[in-house]
JSON list of C-alpha atoms and ligand atoms in Angstrom, two decimals:
[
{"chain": "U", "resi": 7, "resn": "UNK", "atom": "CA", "xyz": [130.58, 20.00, 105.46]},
{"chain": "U", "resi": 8, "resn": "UNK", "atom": "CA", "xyz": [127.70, 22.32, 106.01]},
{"chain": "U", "resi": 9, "resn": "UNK", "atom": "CA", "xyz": [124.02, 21.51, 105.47]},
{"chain": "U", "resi": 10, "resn": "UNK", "atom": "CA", "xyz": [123.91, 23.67, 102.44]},
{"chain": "U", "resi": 11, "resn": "UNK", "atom": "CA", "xyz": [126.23, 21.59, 100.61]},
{"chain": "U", "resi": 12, "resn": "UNK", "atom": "CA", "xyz": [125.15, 18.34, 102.27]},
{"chain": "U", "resi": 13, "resn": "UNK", "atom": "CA", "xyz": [122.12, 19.49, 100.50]},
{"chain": "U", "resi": 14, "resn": "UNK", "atom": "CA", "xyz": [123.21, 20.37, 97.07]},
{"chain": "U", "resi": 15, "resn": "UNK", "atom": "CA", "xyz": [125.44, 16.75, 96.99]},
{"chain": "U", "resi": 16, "resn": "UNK", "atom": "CA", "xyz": [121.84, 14.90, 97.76]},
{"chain": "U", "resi": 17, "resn": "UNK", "atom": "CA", "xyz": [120.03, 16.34, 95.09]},
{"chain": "U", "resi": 18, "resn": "UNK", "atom": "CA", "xyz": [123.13, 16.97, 92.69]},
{"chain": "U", "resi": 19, "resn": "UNK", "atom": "CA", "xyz": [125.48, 14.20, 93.19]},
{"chain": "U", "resi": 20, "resn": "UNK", "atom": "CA", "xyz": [126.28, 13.65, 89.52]},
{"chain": "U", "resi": 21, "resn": "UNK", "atom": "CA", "xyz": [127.75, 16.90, 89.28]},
{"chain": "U", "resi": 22, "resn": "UNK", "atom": "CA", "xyz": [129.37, 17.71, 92.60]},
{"chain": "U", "resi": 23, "resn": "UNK", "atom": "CA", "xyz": [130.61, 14.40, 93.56]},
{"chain": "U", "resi": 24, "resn": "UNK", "atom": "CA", "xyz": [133.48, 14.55, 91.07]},
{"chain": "U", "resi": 25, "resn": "UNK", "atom": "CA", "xyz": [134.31, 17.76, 92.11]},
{"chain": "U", "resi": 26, "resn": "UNK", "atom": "CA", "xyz": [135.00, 16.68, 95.93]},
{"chain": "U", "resi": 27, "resn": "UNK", "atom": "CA", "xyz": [136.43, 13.48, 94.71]},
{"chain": "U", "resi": 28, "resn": "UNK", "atom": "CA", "xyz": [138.84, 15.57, 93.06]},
{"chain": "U", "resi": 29, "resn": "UNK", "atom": "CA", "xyz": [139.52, 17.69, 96.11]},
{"chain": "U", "resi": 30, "resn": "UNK", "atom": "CA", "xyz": [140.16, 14.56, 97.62]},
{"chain": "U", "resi": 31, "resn": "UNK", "atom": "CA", "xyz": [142.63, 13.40, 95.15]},
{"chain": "U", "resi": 32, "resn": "UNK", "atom": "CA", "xyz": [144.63, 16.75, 95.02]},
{"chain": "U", "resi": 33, "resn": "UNK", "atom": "CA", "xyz": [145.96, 16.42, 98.13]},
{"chain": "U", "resi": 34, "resn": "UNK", "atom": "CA", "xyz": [147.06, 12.63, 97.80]},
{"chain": "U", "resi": 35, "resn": "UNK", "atom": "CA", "xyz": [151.19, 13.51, 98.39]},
{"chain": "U", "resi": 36, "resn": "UNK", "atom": "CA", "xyz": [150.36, 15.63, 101.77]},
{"chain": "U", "resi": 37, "resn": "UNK", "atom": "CA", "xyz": [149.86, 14.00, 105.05]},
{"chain": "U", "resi": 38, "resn": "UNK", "atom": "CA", "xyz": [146.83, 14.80, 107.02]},
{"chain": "U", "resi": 39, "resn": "UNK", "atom": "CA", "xyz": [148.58, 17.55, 109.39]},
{"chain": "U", "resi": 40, "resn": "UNK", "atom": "CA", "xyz": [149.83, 19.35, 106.61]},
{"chain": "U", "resi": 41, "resn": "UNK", "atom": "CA", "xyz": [146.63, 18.73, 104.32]},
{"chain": "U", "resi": 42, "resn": "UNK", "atom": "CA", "xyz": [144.57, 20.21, 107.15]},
{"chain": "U", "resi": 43, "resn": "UNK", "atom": "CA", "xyz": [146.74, 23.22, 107.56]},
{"chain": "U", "resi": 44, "resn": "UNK", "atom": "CA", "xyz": [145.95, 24.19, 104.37]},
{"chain": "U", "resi": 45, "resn": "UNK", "atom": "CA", "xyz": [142.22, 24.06, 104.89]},
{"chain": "U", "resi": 46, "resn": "UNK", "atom": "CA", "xyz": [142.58, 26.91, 107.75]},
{"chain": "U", "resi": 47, "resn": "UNK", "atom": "CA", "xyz": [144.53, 29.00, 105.41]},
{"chain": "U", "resi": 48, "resn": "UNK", "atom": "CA", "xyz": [142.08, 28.58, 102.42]},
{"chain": "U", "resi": 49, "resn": "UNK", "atom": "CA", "xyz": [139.29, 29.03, 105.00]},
{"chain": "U", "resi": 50, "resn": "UNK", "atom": "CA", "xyz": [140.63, 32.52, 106.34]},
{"chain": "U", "resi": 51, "resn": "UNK", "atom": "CA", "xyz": [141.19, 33.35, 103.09]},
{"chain": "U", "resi": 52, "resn": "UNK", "atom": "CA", "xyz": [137.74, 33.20, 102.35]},
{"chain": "U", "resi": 53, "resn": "UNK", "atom": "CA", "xyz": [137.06, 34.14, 105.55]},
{"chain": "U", "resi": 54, "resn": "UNK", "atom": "CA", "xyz": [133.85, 31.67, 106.11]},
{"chain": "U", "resi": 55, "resn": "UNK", "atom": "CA", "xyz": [133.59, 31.83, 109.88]},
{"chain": "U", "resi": 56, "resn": "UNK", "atom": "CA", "xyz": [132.00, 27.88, 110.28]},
{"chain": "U", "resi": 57, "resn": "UNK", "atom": "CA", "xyz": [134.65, 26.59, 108.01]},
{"chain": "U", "resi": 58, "resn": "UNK", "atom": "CA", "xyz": [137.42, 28.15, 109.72]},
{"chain": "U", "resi": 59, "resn": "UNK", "atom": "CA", "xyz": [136.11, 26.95, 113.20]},
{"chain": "U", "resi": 60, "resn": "UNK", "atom": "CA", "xyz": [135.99, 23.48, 111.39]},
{"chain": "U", "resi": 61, "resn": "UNK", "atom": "CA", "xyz": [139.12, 22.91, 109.76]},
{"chain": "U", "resi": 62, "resn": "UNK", "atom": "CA", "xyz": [140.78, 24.34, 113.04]},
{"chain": "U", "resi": 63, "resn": "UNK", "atom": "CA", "xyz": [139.30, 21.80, 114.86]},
{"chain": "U", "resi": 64, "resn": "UNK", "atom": "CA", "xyz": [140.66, 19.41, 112.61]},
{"chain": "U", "resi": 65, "resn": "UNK", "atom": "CA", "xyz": [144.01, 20.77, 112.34]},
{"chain": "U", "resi": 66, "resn": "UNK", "atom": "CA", "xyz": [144.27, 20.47, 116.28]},
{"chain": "U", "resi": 67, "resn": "UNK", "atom": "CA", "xyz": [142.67, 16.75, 116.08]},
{"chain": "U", "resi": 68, "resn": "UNK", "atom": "CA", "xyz": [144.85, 15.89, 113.06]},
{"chain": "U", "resi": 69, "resn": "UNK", "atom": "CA", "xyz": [148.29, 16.66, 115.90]},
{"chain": "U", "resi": 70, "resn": "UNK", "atom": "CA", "xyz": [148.66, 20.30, 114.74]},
{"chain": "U", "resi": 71, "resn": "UNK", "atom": "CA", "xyz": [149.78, 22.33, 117.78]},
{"chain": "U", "resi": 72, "resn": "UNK", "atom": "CA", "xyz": [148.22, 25.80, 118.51]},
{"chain": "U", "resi": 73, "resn": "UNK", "atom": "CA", "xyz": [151.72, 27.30, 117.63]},
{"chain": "U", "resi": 74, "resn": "UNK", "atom": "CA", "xyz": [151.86, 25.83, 114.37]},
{"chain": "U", "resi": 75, "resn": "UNK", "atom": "CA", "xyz": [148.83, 26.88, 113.34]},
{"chain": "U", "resi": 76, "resn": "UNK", "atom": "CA", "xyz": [149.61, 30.49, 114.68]},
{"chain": "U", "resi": 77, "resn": "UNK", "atom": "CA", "xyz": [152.93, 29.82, 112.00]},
{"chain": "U", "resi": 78, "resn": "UNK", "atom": "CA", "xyz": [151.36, 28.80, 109.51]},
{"chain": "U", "resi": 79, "resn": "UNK", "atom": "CA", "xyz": [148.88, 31.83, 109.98]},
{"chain": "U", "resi": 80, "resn": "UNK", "atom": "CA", "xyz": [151.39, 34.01, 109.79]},
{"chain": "U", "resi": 81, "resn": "UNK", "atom": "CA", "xyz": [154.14, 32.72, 107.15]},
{"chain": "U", "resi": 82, "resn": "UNK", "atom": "CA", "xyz": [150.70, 33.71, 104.91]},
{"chain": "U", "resi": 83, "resn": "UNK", "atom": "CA", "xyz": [150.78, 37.06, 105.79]},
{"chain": "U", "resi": 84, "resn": "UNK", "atom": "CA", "xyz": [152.31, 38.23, 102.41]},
{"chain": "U", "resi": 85, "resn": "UNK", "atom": "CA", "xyz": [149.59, 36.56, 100.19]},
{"chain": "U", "resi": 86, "resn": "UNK", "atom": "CA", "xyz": [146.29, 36.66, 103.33]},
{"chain": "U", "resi": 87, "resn": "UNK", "atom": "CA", "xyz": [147.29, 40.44, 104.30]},
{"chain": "U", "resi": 88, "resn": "UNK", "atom": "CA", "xyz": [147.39, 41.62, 108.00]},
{"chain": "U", "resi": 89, "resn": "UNK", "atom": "CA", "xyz": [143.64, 41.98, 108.46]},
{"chain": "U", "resi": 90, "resn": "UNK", "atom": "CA", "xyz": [142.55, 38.67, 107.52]},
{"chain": "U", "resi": 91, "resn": "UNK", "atom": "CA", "xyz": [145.21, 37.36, 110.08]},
{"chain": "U", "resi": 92, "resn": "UNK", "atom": "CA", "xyz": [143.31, 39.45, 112.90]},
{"chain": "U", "resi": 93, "resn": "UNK", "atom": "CA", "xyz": [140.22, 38.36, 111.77]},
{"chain": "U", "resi": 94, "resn": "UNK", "atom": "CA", "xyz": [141.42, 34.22, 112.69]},
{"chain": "U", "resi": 95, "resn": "UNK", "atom": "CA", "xyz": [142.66, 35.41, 115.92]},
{"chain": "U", "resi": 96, "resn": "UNK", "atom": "CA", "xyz": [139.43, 37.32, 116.73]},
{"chain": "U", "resi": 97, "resn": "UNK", "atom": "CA", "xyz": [137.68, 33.71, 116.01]},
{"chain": "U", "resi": 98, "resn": "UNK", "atom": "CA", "xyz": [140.41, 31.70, 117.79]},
{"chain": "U", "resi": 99, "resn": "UNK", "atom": "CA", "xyz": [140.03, 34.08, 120.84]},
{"chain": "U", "resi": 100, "resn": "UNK", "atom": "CA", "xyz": [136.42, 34.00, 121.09]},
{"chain": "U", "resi": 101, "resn": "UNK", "atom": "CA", "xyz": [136.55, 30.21, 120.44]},
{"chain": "U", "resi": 102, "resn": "UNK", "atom": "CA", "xyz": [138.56, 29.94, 123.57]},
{"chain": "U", "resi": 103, "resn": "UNK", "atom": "CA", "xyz": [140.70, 26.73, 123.20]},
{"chain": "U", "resi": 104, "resn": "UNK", "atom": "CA", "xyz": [142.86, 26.06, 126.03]},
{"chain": "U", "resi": 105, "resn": "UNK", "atom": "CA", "xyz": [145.35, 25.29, 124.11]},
{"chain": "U", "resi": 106, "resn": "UNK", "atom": "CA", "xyz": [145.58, 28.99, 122.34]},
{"chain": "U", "resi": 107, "resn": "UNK", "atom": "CA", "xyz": [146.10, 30.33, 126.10]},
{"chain": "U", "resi": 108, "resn": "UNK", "atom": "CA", "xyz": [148.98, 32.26, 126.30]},
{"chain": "U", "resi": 109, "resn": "UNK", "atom": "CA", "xyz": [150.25, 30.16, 129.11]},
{"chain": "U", "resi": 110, "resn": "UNK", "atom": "CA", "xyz": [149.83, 26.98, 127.23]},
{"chain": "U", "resi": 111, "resn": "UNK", "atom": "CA", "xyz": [151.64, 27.87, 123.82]},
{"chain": "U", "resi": 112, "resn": "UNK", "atom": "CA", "xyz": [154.67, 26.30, 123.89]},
{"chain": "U", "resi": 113, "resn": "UNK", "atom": "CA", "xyz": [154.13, 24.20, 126.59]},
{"chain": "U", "resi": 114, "resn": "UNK", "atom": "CA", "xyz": [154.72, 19.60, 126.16]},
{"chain": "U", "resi": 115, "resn": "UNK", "atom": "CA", "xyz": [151.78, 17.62, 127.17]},
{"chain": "U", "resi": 116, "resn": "UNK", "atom": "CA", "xyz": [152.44, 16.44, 130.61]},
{"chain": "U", "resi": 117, "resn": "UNK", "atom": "CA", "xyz": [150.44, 13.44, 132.92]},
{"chain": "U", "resi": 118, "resn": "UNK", "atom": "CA", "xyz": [147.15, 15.14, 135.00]},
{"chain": "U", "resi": 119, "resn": "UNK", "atom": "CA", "xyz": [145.64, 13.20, 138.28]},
{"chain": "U", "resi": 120, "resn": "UNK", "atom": "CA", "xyz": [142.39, 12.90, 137.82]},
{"chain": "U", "resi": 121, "resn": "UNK", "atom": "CA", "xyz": [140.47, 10.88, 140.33]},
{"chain": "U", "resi": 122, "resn": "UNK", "atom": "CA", "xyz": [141.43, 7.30, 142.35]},
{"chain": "U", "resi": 123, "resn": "UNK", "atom": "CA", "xyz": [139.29, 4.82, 140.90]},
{"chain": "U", "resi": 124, "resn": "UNK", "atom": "CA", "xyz": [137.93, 4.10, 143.98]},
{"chain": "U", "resi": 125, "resn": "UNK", "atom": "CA", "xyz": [135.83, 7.15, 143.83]},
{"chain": "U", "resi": 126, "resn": "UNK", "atom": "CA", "xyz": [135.09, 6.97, 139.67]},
{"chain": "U", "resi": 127, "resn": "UNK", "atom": "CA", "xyz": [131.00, 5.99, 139.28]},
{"chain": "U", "resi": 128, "resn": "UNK", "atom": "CA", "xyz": [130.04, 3.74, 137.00]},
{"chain": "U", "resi": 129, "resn": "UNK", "atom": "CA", "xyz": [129.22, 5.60, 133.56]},
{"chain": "U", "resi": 130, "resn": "UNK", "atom": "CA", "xyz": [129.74, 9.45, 132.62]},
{"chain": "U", "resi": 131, "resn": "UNK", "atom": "CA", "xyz": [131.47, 12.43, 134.51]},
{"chain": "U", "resi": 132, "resn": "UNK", "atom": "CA", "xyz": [133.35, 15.26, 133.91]},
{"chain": "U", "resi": 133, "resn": "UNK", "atom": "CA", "xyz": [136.31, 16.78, 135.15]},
{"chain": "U", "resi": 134, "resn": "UNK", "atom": "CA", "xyz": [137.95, 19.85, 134.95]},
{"chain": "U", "resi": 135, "resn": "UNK", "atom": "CA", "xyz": [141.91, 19.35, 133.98]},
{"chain": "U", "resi": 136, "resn": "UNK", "atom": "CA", "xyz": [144.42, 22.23, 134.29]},
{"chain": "U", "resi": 137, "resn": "UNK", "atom": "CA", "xyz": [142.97, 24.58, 131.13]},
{"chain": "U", "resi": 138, "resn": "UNK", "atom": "CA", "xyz": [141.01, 21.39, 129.90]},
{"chain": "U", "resi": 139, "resn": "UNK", "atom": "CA", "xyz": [138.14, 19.51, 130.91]},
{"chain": "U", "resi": 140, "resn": "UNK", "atom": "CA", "xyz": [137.07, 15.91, 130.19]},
{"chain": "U", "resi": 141, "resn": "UNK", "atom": "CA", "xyz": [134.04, 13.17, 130.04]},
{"chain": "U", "resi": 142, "resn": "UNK", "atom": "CA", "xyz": [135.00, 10.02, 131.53]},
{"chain": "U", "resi": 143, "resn": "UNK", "atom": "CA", "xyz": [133.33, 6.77, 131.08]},
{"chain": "U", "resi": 144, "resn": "UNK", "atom": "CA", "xyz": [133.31, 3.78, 132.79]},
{"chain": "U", "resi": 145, "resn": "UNK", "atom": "CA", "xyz": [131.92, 0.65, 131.86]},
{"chain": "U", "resi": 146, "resn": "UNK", "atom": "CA", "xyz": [132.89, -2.13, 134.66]},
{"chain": "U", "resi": 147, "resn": "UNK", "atom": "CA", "xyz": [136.74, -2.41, 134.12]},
{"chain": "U", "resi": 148, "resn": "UNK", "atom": "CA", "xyz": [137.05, -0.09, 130.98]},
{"chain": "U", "resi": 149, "resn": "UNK", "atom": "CA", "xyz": [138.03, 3.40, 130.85]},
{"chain": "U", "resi": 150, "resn": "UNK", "atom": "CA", "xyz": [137.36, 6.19, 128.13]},
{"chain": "U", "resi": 151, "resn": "UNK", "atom": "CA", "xyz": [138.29, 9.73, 128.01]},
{"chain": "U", "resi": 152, "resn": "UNK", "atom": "CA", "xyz": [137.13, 12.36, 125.76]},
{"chain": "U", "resi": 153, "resn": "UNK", "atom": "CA", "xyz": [137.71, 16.10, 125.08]},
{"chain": "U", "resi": 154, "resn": "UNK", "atom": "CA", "xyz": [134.97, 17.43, 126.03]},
{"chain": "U", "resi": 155, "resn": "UNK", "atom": "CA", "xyz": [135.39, 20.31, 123.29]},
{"chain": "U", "resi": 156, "resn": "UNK", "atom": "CA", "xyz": [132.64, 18.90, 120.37]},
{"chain": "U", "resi": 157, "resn": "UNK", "atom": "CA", "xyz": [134.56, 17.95, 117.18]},
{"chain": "U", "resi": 158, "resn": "UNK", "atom": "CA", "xyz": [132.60, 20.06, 115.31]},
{"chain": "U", "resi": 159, "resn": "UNK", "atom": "CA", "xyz": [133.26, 23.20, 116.65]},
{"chain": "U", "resi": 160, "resn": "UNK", "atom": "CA", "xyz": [135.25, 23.27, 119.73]},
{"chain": "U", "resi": 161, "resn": "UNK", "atom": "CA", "xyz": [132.47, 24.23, 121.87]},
{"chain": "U", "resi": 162, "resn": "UNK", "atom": "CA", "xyz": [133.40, 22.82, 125.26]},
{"chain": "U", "resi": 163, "resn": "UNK", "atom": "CA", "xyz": [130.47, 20.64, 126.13]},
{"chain": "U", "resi": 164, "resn": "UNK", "atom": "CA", "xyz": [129.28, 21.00, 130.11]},
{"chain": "U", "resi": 165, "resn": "UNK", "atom": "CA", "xyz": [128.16, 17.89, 132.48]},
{"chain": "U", "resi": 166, "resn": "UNK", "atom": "CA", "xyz": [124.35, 18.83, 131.69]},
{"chain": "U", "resi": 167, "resn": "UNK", "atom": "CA", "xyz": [124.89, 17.51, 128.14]},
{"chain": "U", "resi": 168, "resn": "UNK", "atom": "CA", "xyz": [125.43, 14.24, 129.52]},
{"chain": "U", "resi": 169, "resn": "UNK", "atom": "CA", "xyz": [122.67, 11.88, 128.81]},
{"chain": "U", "resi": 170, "resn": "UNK", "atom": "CA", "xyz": [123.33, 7.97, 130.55]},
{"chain": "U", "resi": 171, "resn": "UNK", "atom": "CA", "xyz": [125.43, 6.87, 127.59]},
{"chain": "U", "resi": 172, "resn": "UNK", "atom": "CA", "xyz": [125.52, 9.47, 125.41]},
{"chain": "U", "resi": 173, "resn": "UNK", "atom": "CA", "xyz": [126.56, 13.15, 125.10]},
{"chain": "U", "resi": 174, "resn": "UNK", "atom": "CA", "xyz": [124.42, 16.26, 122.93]},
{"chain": "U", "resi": 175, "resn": "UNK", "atom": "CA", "xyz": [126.56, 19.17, 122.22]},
{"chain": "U", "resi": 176, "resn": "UNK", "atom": "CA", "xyz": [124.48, 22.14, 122.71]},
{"chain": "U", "resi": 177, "resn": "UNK", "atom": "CA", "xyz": [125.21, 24.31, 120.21]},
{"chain": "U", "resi": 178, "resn": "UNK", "atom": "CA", "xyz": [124.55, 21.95, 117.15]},
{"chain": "U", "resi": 179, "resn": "UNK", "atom": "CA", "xyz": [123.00, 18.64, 118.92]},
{"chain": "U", "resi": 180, "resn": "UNK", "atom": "CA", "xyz": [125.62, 16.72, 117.45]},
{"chain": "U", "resi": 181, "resn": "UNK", "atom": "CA", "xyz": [125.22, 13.22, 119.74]},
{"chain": "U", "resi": 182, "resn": "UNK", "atom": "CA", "xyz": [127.88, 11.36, 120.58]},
{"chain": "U", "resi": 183, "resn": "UNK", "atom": "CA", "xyz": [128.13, 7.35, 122.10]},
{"chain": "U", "resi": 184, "resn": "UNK", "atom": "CA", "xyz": [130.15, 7.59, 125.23]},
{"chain": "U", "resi": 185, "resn": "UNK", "atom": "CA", "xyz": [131.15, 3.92, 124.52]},
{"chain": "U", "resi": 186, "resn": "UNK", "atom": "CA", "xyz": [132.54, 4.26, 121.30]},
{"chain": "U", "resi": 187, "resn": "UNK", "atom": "CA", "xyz": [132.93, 8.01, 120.84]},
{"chain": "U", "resi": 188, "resn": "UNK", "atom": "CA", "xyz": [131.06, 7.87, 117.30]},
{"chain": "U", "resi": 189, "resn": "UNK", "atom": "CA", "xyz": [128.53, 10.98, 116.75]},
{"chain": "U", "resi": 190, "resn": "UNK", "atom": "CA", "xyz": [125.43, 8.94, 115.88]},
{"chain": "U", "resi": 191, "resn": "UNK", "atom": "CA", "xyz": [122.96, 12.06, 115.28]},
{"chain": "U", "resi": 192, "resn": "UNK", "atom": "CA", "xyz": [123.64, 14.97, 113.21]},
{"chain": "U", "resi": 193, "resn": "UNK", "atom": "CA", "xyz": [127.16, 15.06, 112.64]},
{"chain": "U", "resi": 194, "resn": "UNK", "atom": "CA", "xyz": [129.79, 12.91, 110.96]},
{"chain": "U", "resi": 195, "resn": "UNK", "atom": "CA", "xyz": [133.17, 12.86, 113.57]},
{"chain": "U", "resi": 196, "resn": "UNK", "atom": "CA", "xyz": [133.89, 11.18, 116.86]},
{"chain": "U", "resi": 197, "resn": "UNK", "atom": "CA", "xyz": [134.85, 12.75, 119.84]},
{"chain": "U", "resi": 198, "resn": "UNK", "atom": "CA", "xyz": [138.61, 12.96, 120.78]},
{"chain": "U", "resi": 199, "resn": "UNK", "atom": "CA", "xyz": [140.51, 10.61, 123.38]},
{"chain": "U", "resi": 200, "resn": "UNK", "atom": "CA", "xyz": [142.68, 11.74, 125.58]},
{"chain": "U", "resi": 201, "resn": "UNK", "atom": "CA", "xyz": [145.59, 9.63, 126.09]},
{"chain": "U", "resi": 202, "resn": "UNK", "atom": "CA", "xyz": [144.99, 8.15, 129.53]},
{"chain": "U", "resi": 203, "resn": "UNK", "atom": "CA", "xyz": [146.30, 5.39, 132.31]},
{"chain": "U", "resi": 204, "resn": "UNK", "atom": "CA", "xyz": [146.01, 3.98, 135.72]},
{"chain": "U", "resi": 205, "resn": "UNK", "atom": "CA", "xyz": [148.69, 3.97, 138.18]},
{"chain": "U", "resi": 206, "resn": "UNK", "atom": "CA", "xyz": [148.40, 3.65, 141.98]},
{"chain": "U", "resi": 207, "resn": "UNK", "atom": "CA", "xyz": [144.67, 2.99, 141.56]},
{"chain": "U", "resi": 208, "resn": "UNK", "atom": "CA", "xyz": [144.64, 6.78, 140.14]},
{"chain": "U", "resi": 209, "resn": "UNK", "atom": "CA", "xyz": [143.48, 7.72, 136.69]},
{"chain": "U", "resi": 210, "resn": "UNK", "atom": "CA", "xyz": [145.76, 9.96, 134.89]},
{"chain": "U", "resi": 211, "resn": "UNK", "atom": "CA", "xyz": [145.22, 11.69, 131.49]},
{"chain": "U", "resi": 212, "resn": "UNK", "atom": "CA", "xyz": [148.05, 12.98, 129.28]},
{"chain": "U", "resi": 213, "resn": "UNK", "atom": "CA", "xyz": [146.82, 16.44, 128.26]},
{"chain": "S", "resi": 1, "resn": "FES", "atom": "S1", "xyz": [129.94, 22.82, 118.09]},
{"chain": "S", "resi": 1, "resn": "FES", "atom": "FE1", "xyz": [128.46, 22.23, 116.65]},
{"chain": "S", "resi": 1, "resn": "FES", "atom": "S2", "xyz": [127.60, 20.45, 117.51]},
{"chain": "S", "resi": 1, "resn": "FES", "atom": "FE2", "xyz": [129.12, 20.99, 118.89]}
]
């Protein structure tokens, strides 16, 4: 939600709260993929640029592929029209998600070597993985690996933002916990795991 209407719910909460607790409700019978589909479309519609660049986010974090969402994009094309189409593209494009490459669409998720753990430091680092990059974290004998695109708005967060145990996206200071993943200043979603094991002493993440 933006800070605009984070504001107008704190000082009018009596008469928006039913209103988003009836946006809520509407969408009881969908499940969250589908649910959050429908929040791109409604956001190109309206073509809001931070609200498209949200939902999207959560349409990929809710198990949408990129060529779903390219569908669903474009089954709308008779009631959106043919500009508004180019104008999500434009914003997907300059967003730059890996997983809108052209080489990616299409494409399973497959296992990625990323380091033998002989040679993982204790704490936070970040790797660079095929189109993808993550932030690994290492506490003694336990593992965690994030996207390191913010949940917010995809902005793929670099090493520097690393701080001990905890992460600041630059482009909103969102913070995150690197133990838990929970953003614990600003914003109000964790980052995403990447499915991940060990084998032969080597950590490898399913991306
Ligand atoms: S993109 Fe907004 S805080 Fe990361």
């Amino acid at each position: 939600m933006s800070e605009e209407l984070d504001y107008l719910l704190s000082v009018r909460k009596e008469a928006l709260g039913p209103y988003f607790e009836f946006l809520k409700k509407a969408g009881n019978h969908l499940d969250a993929k589908t649910r959050s589909l429908l929040s791109v479309i409604t956001k190109v519609d309206a073509q809001t640029e931070a609200g498209f660049k949200q939902y999207l986010t959560r349409a990929l974090r809710e198990g949408n592929s990129a060529d779903e969402i390219l569908d669903a994009l474009l089954v709308c094309i008779p009631t959106l029209g043919f500009s508004k189409i180019i104008w999500a593209v434009h914003t997907i494009l300059e967003m730059d998600i890996p997983d809108f490459h052209v080489e990616q669409l299409g494409k399973a998720k497959e296992w990625h070597d990323v380091i033998n753990l002989n040679e993982l430091k204790e704490g936070a680092s970040r790797f660079e993985v095929g189109a993808h990059a993550c932030f690994v974290f290492k506490q003694g004998d336990g593992i965690k690996v994030y996207d390191s695109r913010c949940p917010h708005q995809v902005t793929n967060i670099p090493e520097l933002a690393i701080e001990q145990t905890s992460l600041t996206c630059p482009k909103h200071q969102w913070k995150f916990d690197l133990g838990s993943g929970e953003c614990v200043e600003k914003g109000n979603r964790m980052l995403s795991c990447f499915e991940h094991k060990i084998e032969n002493n080597h950590l490898y993440v399913l991306i």
